[in-house]
mmCIF file of C-alpha atoms in Angstrom:
data_model
loop_
_atom_site.group_PDB
_atom_site.id
_atom_site.type_symbol
_atom_site.label_atom_id
_atom_site.label_comp_id
_atom_site.label_asym_id
_atom_site.label_seq_id
_atom_site.Cartn_x
_atom_site.Cartn_y
_atom_site.Cartn_z
ATOM 1 C CA UNK A 15 26.381 -2.353 1.030
ATOM 2 C CA UNK A 16 23.224 -0.788 -0.886
ATOM 3 C CA UNK A 17 22.093 2.470 0.783
ATOM 4 C CA UNK A 18 18.266 1.520 2.709
ATOM 5 C CA UNK A 19 17.085 5.096 4.483
ATOM 6 C CA UNK A 20 13.683 3.491 6.754
ATOM 7 C CA UNK A 21 16.891 2.397 8.975
ATOM 8 C CA UNK A 22 19.667 4.138 10.490
ATOM 9 C CA UNK A 23 22.779 2.893 9.713
ATOM 10 C CA UNK A 24 25.368 0.635 11.313
ATOM 11 C CA UNK A 25 29.040 0.272 11.033
ATOM 12 C CA UNK A 26 29.532 -3.464 10.719
ATOM 13 C CA UNK A 27 32.942 -2.572 11.362
ATOM 14 C CA UNK A 28 32.997 -1.640 14.527
ATOM 15 C CA UNK A 29 33.996 -3.935 17.254
ATOM 16 C CA UNK A 30 31.318 -2.402 19.561
ATOM 17 C CA UNK A 31 28.640 -2.688 16.818
ATOM 18 C CA UNK A 32 30.389 -6.223 16.438
ATOM 19 C CA UNK A 33 29.945 -7.546 19.762
ATOM 20 C CA UNK A 34 26.489 -5.811 20.232
ATOM 21 C CA UNK A 35 24.806 -7.170 17.225
ATOM 22 C CA UNK A 36 26.284 -11.242 18.462
ATOM 23 C CA UNK A 37 25.016 -10.319 22.100
ATOM 24 C CA UNK A 38 21.703 -9.118 20.722
ATOM 25 C CA UNK A 39 21.855 -12.675 18.683
ATOM 26 C CA UNK A 40 22.914 -14.974 21.698
ATOM 27 C CA UNK A 41 20.198 -13.465 23.534
ATOM 28 C CA UNK A 42 17.292 -14.452 21.404
ATOM 29 C CA UNK A 43 18.636 -18.339 20.724
ATOM 30 C CA UNK A 44 18.990 -18.777 24.803
ATOM 31 C CA UNK A 45 15.980 -15.917 27.034
ATOM 32 C CA UNK A 46 13.661 -16.709 24.042
ATOM 33 C CA UNK A 47 14.774 -20.604 21.886
ATOM 34 C CA UNK A 48 15.228 -18.859 18.724
ATOM 35 C CA UNK A 49 16.931 -21.995 17.007
ATOM 36 C CA UNK A 50 17.833 -19.092 13.743
ATOM 37 C CA UNK A 51 17.781 -16.073 12.384
ATOM 38 C CA UNK A 52 16.553 -14.322 9.444
ATOM 39 C CA UNK A 53 18.370 -11.523 7.918
ATOM 40 C CA UNK A 54 16.858 -8.165 7.550
ATOM 41 C CA UNK A 55 17.884 -5.824 4.618
ATOM 42 C CA UNK A 56 21.387 -8.005 3.345
ATOM 43 C CA UNK A 57 21.772 -6.310 0.310
ATOM 44 C CA UNK A 58 22.998 -2.931 3.055
ATOM 45 C CA UNK A 59 25.990 -4.609 4.374
ATOM 46 C CA UNK A 60 29.351 -6.873 3.684
ATOM 47 C CA UNK A 61 27.636 -10.864 3.816
ATOM 48 C CA UNK A 62 31.273 -11.398 5.382
ATOM 49 C CA UNK A 63 29.369 -10.292 8.505
ATOM 50 C CA UNK A 64 26.690 -12.806 8.527
ATOM 51 C CA UNK A 65 29.662 -15.466 8.649
ATOM 52 C CA UNK A 66 31.018 -13.423 11.634
ATOM 53 C CA UNK A 67 27.195 -13.520 13.494
ATOM 54 C CA UNK A 68 26.608 -17.212 12.818
ATOM 55 C CA UNK A 69 30.381 -17.779 13.402
ATOM 56 C CA UNK A 70 29.255 -16.523 16.795
ATOM 57 C CA UNK A 71 26.059 -17.712 17.815
ATOM 58 C CA UNK A 72 25.923 -20.950 15.721
ATOM 59 C CA UNK A 73 22.198 -21.157 14.893
ATOM 60 C CA UNK A 74 20.280 -24.252 13.588
ATOM 61 C CA UNK A 75 19.801 -22.406 10.167
ATOM 62 C CA UNK A 76 19.649 -18.932 8.541
ATOM 63 C CA UNK A 77 18.456 -17.138 5.190
ATOM 64 C CA UNK A 78 18.932 -12.941 4.467
ATOM 65 C CA UNK A 79 16.259 -11.216 2.418
ATOM 66 C CA UNK A 80 18.306 -10.652 -0.483
ATOM 67 C CA UNK A 81 15.556 -9.260 -2.933
ATOM 68 C CA UNK A 82 17.031 -9.564 -6.058
ATOM 69 C CA UNK A 83 15.859 -11.473 -9.376
ATOM 70 C CA UNK A 84 20.056 -11.891 -10.637
ATOM 71 C CA UNK A 85 20.691 -14.834 -9.829
ATOM 72 C CA UNK A 86 24.030 -13.939 -9.994
ATOM 73 C CA UNK A 87 23.434 -11.747 -7.791
ATOM 74 C CA UNK A 88 21.916 -13.848 -5.323
ATOM 75 C CA UNK A 89 24.564 -16.663 -5.869
ATOM 76 C CA UNK A 90 27.505 -14.061 -4.943
ATOM 77 C CA UNK A 91 25.619 -13.046 -1.460
ATOM 78 C CA UNK A 92 25.744 -16.876 -0.680
ATOM 79 C CA UNK A 93 28.861 -17.083 -1.733
ATOM 80 C CA UNK A 94 30.025 -14.196 0.450
ATOM 81 C CA UNK A 95 28.796 -15.614 3.970
ATOM 82 C CA UNK A 96 31.588 -18.424 3.171
ATOM 83 C CA UNK A 97 33.471 -19.413 6.292
ATOM 84 C CA UNK A 98 36.322 -22.242 5.361
ATOM 85 C CA UNK A 99 34.443 -22.508 2.215
ATOM 86 C CA UNK A 100 31.288 -23.280 3.728
ATOM 87 C CA UNK A 101 28.210 -20.786 3.276
ATOM 88 C CA UNK A 102 27.180 -19.969 6.551
ATOM 89 C CA UNK A 103 23.653 -18.857 5.204
ATOM 90 C CA UNK A 104 20.449 -19.843 2.581
ATOM 91 C CA UNK A 105 19.336 -17.745 0.905
ATOM 92 C CA UNK A 106 15.686 -16.455 -0.252
ATOM 93 C CA UNK A 107 14.935 -17.326 -3.347
ATOM 94 C CA UNK A 108 13.443 -14.268 -4.867
ATOM 95 C CA UNK A 109 14.682 -15.301 -8.756
ATOM 96 C CA UNK A 110 12.074 -18.325 -8.935
ATOM 97 C CA UNK A 111 9.448 -16.360 -6.782
ATOM 98 C CA UNK A 112 9.834 -13.487 -9.499
ATOM 99 C CA UNK A 113 10.048 -16.191 -12.072
ATOM 100 C CA UNK A 114 6.284 -17.437 -11.009
ATOM 101 C CA UNK A 115 4.809 -14.134 -10.633
ATOM 102 C CA UNK A 116 5.316 -12.884 -14.154
ATOM 103 C CA UNK A 117 4.563 -16.313 -15.299
ATOM 104 C CA UNK A 118 0.835 -16.293 -13.916
ATOM 105 C CA UNK A 119 0.226 -12.780 -14.808
ATOM 106 C CA UNK A 120 1.774 -12.269 -17.604
ATOM 107 C CA UNK A 121 0.850 -15.354 -18.637
ATOM 108 C CA UNK A 122 4.358 -16.853 -19.844
ATOM 109 C CA UNK A 123 3.471 -20.372 -18.288
ATOM 110 C CA UNK A 124 6.974 -21.439 -20.720
ATOM 111 C CA UNK A 125 8.961 -19.118 -18.286
ATOM 112 C CA UNK A 126 7.665 -21.121 -15.098
ATOM 113 C CA UNK A 127 10.713 -23.572 -15.606
ATOM 114 C CA UNK A 128 12.948 -20.345 -15.444
ATOM 115 C CA UNK A 129 16.113 -20.096 -13.580
ATOM 116 C CA UNK A 130 16.069 -19.690 -10.023
ATOM 117 C CA UNK A 131 18.550 -20.968 -6.810
ATOM 118 C CA UNK A 132 16.354 -23.998 -6.474
ATOM 119 C CA UNK A 133 16.809 -25.676 -9.937
ATOM 120 C CA UNK A 134 20.529 -25.553 -9.632
ATOM 121 C CA UNK A 135 22.109 -28.370 -7.128
ATOM 122 C CA UNK A 136 25.293 -25.821 -6.305
ATOM 123 C CA UNK A 137 22.711 -24.204 -4.613
ATOM 124 C CA UNK A 138 19.353 -25.832 -4.280
ATOM 125 C CA UNK A 139 20.514 -26.285 -0.215
ATOM 126 C CA UNK A 140 21.024 -23.081 0.567
ATOM 127 C CA UNK A 141 17.524 -22.339 -1.467
ATOM 128 C CA UNK A 142 14.706 -19.913 0.774
ATOM 129 C CA UNK A 143 11.687 -20.883 -1.806
ATOM 130 C CA UNK A 144 8.662 -19.136 -1.121
ATOM 131 C CA UNK A 145 5.227 -17.156 -2.714
ATOM 132 C CA UNK A 146 4.738 -14.090 -0.836
ATOM 133 C CA UNK A 147 6.033 -13.017 2.463
ATOM 134 C CA UNK A 148 5.468 -9.617 4.992
ATOM 135 C CA UNK A 149 6.753 -7.480 1.805
ATOM 136 C CA UNK A 150 4.846 -9.178 -0.746
ATOM 137 C CA UNK A 151 1.477 -8.209 0.525
ATOM 138 C CA UNK A 152 -0.353 -5.638 -1.204
ATOM 139 C CA UNK A 153 0.550 -1.965 0.330
ATOM 140 C CA UNK A 154 3.632 -3.184 1.326
ATOM 141 C CA UNK A 155 7.499 -2.095 -0.187
ATOM 142 C CA UNK A 156 7.691 -5.086 -2.394
ATOM 143 C CA UNK A 157 3.482 -4.929 -2.905
ATOM 144 C CA UNK A 158 3.592 -7.828 -5.986
ATOM 145 C CA UNK A 159 1.502 -10.302 -5.668
ATOM 146 C CA UNK A 160 0.274 -13.883 -7.527
ATOM 147 C CA UNK A 161 -2.842 -14.044 -8.044
ATOM 148 C CA UNK A 162 -5.337 -15.232 -5.852
ATOM 149 C CA UNK A 163 -6.067 -18.507 -8.305
ATOM 150 C CA UNK A 164 -2.425 -19.733 -8.733
ATOM 151 C CA UNK A 165 -1.649 -19.488 -5.872
ATOM 152 C CA UNK A 166 -2.802 -23.495 -4.327
ATOM 153 C CA UNK A 167 -0.383 -24.074 -7.662
ATOM 154 C CA UNK A 168 2.829 -21.829 -7.146
ATOM 155 C CA UNK A 169 3.038 -23.456 -2.965
ATOM 156 C CA UNK A 170 2.197 -27.260 -4.934
ATOM 157 C CA UNK A 171 4.816 -26.573 -6.950
ATOM 158 C CA UNK A 172 7.833 -25.041 -3.993
ATOM 159 C CA UNK A 173 6.284 -27.334 -1.434
ATOM 160 C CA UNK A 174 6.356 -30.668 -3.562
ATOM 161 C CA UNK A 175 9.187 -29.851 -5.054
ATOM 162 C CA UNK A 176 12.969 -32.012 -3.846
ATOM 163 C CA UNK A 177 14.782 -29.111 -3.216
ATOM 164 C CA UNK A 178 15.805 -26.140 -2.272
ATOM 165 C CA UNK A 179 12.765 -24.985 1.855
ATOM 166 C CA UNK A 180 9.864 -23.754 1.847
ATOM 167 C CA UNK A 181 8.487 -21.492 3.730
ATOM 168 C CA UNK A 182 4.964 -20.982 4.222
ATOM 169 C CA UNK A 183 3.716 -17.110 4.760
ATOM 170 C CA UNK A 184 1.692 -16.980 7.862
ATOM 171 C CA UNK A 185 -0.811 -14.775 6.066
ATOM 172 C CA UNK A 186 -2.015 -16.864 3.371
ATOM 173 C CA UNK A 187 -1.693 -20.286 5.907
ATOM 174 C CA UNK A 188 -3.771 -18.050 8.926
ATOM 175 C CA UNK A 189 -5.516 -15.624 7.765
ATOM 176 C CA UNK A 190 -5.389 -11.834 8.959
ATOM 177 C CA UNK A 191 -6.973 -11.729 12.446
ATOM 178 C CA UNK A 192 -6.916 -8.111 12.791
ATOM 179 C CA UNK A 193 -9.136 -7.218 9.037
ATOM 180 C CA UNK A 194 -10.880 -10.114 9.313
ATOM 181 C CA UNK A 195 -9.181 -11.466 6.036
ATOM 182 C CA UNK A 196 -9.656 -16.092 5.556
ATOM 183 C CA UNK A 197 -6.915 -18.336 4.488
ATOM 184 C CA UNK A 198 -5.996 -17.065 1.264
ATOM 185 C CA UNK A 199 -4.866 -20.352 0.684
ATOM 186 C CA UNK A 200 -7.633 -23.053 1.851
ATOM 187 C CA UNK A 201 -5.114 -26.151 -0.190
ATOM 188 C CA UNK A 202 -2.441 -25.584 2.257
ATOM 189 C CA UNK A 203 -2.455 -27.955 5.563
ATOM 190 C CA UNK A 204 -2.752 -30.416 2.648
ATOM 191 C CA UNK A 205 0.474 -29.669 0.784
ATOM 192 C CA UNK A 206 2.149 -29.362 3.789
ATOM 193 C CA UNK A 207 0.680 -32.675 4.681
ATOM 194 C CA UNK A 208 1.617 -34.602 2.047
ATOM 195 C CA UNK A 209 5.560 -32.911 1.918
ATOM 196 C CA UNK A 210 5.901 -34.152 5.431
ATOM 197 C CA UNK A 211 4.581 -37.334 5.096
ATOM 198 C CA UNK A 212 6.386 -37.759 1.735
ATOM 199 C CA UNK A 213 9.794 -36.876 3.193
ATOM 200 C CA UNK A 214 10.680 -34.368 0.370
ATOM 201 C CA UNK A 215 13.958 -33.684 -1.001
ATOM 202 C CA UNK A 216 16.962 -33.010 1.805
ATOM 203 C CA UNK A 217 15.406 -30.345 3.050
ATOM 204 C CA UNK A 218 11.735 -31.525 3.435
ATOM 205 C CA UNK A 219 12.068 -30.135 6.907
#
């Protein structure tokens, strides 16, 4: 996979590493009540290992952070997590997130109809849509925020559609108590309520 100097490398081909990762994931489920896992920086190692770890731990949900705007690369990663010809993990829908960001920030509204995992019927169930996350907020490694005035509309775009599994950034919903920042999107509780009440799409939960 691709290199990243933010963490030490793990040799996922090592039986010792595999055993340790499996034990760690099982501990998260059994001791701390985790229902699912978010795999960080999945560009750094083969998707077959995500399949290996998911098959061993059987999470209710799995999502990989394959940060790339190229939809074919994200699809290829999802395909690489297959076990018995079925993907074992979803992926964050960076292609649609970047499409929304660029459309708004550049005034290219036509681009809002652009491609994304959630718009592909073959991958919609494996698409985790989002507007912001901890890496895209100001000062972070992938800082590229969507204009604040458009965030309610961006969240409406992912919460009120019938495809994908929407993910809400805690800072947008709850604010940041450490800095005194208020919730960035006051409309989020309303939008989330509409989704829950309407049970939109097969991934409405």
